[in-house]
C-alpha positions as protocol buffer text, in pm:
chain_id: "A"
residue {
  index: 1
  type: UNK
  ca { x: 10972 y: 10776 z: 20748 }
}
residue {
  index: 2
  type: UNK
  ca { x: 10745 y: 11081 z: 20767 }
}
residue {
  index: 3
  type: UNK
  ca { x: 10401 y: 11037 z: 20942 }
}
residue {
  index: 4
  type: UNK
  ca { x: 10242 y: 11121 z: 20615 }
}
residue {
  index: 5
  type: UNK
  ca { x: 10436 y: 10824 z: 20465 }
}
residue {
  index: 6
  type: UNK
  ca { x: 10328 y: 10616 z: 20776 }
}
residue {
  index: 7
  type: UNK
  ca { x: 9987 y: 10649 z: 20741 }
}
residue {
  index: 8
  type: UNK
  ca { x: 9945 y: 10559 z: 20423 }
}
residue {
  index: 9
  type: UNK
  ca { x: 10005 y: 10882 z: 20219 }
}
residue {
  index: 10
  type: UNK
  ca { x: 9761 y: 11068 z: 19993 }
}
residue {
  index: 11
  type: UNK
  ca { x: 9519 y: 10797 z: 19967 }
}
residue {
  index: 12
  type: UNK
  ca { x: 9491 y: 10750 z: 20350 }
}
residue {
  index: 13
  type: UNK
  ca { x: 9480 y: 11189 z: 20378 }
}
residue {
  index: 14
  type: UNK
  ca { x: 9181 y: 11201 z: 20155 }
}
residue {
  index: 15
  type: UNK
  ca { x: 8991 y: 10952 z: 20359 }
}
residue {
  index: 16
  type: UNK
  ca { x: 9062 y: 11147 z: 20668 }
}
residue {
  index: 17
  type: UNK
  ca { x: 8962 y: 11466 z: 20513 }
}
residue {
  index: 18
  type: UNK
  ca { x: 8620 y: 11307 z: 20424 }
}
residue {
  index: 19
  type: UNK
  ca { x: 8592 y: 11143 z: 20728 }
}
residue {
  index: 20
  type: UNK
  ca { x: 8682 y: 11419 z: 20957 }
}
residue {
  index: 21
  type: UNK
  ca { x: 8435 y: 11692 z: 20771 }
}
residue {
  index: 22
  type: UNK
  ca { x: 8147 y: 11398 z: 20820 }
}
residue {
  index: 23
  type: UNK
  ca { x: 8230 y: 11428 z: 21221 }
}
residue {
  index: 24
  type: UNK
  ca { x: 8245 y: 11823 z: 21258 }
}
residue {
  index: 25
  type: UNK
  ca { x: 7907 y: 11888 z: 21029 }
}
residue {
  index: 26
  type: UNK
  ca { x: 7740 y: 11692 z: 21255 }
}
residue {
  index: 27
  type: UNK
  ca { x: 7845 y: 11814 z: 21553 }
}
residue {
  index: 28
  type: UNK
  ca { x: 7607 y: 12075 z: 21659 }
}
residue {
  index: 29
  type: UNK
  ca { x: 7862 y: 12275 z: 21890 }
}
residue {
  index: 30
  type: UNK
  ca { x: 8065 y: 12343 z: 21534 }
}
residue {
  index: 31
  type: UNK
  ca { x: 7789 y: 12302 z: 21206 }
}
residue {
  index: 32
  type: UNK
  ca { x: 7779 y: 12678 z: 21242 }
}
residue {
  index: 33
  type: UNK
  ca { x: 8174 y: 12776 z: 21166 }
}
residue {
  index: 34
  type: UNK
  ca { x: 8084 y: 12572 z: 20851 }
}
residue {
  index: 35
  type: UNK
  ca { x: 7763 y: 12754 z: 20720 }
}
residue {
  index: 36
  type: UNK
  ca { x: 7781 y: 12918 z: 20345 }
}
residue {
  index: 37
  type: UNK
  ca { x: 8120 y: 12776 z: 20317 }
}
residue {
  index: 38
  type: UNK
  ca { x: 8253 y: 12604 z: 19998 }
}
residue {
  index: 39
  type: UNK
  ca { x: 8353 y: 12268 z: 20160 }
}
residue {
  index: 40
  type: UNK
  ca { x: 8498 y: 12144 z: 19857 }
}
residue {
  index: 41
  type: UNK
  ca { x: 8747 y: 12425 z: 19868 }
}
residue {
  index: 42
  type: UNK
  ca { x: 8825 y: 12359 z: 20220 }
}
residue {
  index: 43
  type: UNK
  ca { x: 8832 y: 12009 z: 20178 }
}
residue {
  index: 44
  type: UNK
  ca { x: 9116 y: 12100 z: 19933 }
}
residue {
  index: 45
  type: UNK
  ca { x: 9289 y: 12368 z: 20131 }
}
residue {
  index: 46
  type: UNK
  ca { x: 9254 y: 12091 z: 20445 }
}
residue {
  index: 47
  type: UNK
  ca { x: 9415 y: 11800 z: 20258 }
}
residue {
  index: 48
  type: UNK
  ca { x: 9697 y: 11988 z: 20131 }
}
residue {
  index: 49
  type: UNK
  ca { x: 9765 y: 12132 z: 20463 }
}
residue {
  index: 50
  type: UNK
  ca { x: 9743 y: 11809 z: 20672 }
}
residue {
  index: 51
  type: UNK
  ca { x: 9959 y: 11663 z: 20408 }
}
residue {
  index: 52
  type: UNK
  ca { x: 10235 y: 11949 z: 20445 }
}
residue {
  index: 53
  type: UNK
  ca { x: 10193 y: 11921 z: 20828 }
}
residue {
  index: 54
  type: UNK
  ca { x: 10246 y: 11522 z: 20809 }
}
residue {
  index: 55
  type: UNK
  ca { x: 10585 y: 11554 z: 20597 }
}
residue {
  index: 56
  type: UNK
  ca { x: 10402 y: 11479 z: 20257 }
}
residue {
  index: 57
  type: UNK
  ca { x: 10510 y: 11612 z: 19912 }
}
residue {
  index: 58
  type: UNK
  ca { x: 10235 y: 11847 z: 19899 }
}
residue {
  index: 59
  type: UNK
  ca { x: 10314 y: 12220 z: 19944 }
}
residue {
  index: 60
  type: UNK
  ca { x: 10038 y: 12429 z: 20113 }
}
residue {
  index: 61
  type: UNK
  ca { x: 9972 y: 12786 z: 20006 }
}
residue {
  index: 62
  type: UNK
  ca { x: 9711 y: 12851 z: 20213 }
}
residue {
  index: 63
  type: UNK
  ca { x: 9639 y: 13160 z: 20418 }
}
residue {
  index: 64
  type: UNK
  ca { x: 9867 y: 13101 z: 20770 }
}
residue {
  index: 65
  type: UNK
  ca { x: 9582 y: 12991 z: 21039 }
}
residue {
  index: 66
  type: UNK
  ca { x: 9582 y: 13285 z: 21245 }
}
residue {
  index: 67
  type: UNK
  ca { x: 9451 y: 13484 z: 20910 }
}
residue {
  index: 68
  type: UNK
  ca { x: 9260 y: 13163 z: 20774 }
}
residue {
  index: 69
  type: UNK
  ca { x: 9075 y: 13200 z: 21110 }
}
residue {
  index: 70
  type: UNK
  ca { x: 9037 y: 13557 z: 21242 }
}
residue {
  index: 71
  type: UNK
  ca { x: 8715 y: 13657 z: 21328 }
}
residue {
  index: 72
  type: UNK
  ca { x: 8555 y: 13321 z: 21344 }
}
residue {
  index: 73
  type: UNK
  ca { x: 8576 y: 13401 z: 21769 }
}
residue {
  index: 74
  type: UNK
  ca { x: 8702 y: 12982 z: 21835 }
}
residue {
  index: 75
  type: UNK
  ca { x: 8682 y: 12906 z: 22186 }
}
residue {
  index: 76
  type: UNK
  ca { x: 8947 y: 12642 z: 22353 }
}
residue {
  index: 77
  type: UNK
  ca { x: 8634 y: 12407 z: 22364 }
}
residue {
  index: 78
  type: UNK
  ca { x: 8588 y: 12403 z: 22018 }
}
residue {
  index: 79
  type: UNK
  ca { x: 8952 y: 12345 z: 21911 }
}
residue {
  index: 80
  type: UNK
  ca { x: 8917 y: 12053 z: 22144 }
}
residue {
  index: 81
  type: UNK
  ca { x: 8617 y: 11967 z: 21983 }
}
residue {
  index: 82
  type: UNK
  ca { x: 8788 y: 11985 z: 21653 }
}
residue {
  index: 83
  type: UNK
  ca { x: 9144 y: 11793 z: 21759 }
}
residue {
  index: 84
  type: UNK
  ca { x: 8865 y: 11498 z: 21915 }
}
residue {
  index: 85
  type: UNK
  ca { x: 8723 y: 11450 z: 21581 }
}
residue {
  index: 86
  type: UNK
  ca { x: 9012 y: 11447 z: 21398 }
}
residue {
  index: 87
  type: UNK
  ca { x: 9168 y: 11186 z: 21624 }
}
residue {
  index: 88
  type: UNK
  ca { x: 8876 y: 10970 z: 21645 }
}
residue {
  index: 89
  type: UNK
  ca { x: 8883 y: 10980 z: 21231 }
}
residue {
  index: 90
  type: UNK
  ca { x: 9231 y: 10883 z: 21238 }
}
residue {
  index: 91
  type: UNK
  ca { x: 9139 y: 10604 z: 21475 }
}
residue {
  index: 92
  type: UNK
  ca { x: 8842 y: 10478 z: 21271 }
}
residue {
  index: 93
  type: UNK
  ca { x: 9099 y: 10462 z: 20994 }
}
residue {
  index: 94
  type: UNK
  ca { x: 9300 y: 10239 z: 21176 }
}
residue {
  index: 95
  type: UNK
  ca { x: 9577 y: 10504 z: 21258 }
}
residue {
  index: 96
  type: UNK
  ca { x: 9775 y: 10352 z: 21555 }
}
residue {
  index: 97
  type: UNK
  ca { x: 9757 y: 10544 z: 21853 }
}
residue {
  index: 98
  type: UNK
  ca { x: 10157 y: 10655 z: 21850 }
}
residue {
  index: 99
  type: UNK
  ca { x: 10076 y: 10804 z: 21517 }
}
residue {
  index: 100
  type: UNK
  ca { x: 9790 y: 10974 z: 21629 }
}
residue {
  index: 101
  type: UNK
  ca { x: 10011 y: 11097 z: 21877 }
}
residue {
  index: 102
  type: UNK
  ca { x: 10296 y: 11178 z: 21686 }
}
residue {
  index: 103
  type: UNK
  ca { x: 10008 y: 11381 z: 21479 }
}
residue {
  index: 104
  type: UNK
  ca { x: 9855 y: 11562 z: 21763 }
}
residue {
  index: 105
  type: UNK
  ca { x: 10210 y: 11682 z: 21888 }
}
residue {
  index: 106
  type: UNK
  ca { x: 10278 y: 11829 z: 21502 }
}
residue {
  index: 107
  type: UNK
  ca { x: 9905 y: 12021 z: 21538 }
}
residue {
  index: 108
  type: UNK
  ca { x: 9892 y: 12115 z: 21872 }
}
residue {
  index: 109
  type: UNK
  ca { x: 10136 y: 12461 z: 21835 }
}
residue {
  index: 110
  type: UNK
  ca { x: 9857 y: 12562 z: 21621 }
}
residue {
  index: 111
  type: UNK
  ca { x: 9611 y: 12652 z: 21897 }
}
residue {
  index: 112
  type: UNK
  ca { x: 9770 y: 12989 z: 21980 }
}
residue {
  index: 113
  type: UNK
  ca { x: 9674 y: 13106 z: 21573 }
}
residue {
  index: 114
  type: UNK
  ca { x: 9338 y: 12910 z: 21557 }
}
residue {
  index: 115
  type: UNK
  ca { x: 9167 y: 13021 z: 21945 }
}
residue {
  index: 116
  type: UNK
  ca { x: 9014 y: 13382 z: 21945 }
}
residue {
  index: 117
  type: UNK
  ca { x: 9332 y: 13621 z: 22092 }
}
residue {
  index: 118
  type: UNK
  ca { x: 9015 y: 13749 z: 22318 }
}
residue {
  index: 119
  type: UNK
  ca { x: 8990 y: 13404 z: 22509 }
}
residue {
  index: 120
  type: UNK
  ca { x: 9367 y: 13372 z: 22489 }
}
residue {
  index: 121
  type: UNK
  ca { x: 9366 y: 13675 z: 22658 }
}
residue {
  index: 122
  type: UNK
  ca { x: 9119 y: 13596 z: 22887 }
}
C-alpha cells in the first residue's frame, strides 16, 4: 500500500495542504517567502505534488524544485522550519509517526534543490 493510500488518500492530502499553509503563514521566520503569492495556486501545485511524492494517482507537472525555488535564498533553518510544520500537520491529523517517517524519508532528498546552492556551498 502506498503512503498516499495509507493516509487516507486525497481527502486526507487536502487537509494537510490546508493545515500545513495555516502553520507556515503564521510563522514569522517564513510569512515572507509567501508574500504576493497566489496561495490557491500553490495550494494546488502543493497537493498534487505531495500526492505524486506519497504514491497517489495524481501526476505533478510542476516546475522541478530547484527551478520552483531559485532565488527565494532558503536557508537550512527554514527547510527545517518547513519539514517541522509539515510533520506536526501530519501529526495533528492523526498520521502515525512511522508514516510520518516513511514521509519525511520520501521528502528529505529534496533539500539539495530547495536550500540556496550559496549556503550549500557554504
Amino acid at each position: 500500500m502506498s503512503i498516499y493510500d495509507s493516509i487516507g488518500g486525497a481527502g486526507a492530502v487536502q487537509a494537510a495542504v490546508e493545515l500545513f499553509y495555516t502553520r507556515v503563514l503564521a510563522d514569522p521566520r517564513l510569512e515572507h517567502f509567501f508574500a504576493g503569492v497566489d496561495l490557491q495556486r500553490l495550494k494546488s501545485h502543493q497537493r498534487a505534488f505531495i500526492a505524486a511524492a506519497l504514491g497517489g494517482p495524481q501526476l505533478f507537472d510542476g516546475r522541478d524544485m530547484a527551478t520552483a525555488h531559485a532565488g527565494l535564498n532558503i536557508t537550512g533553518d527554514d527547510f527545517d522550519a518547513v519539514v517541522g510544520h509539515l510533520a506536526g500537520t501530519l501529526a495533528e491529523l492523526g498520521v502515525p509517526a512511522e508514516e510520518i517517517g516513511r514521509i519525511a524519508a520520501v521528502l528529505t532528498p529534496l533539500r539539495s534543490q530547495i536550500v540556496s546552492a550559496r549556503e550549500l556551498a557554504g
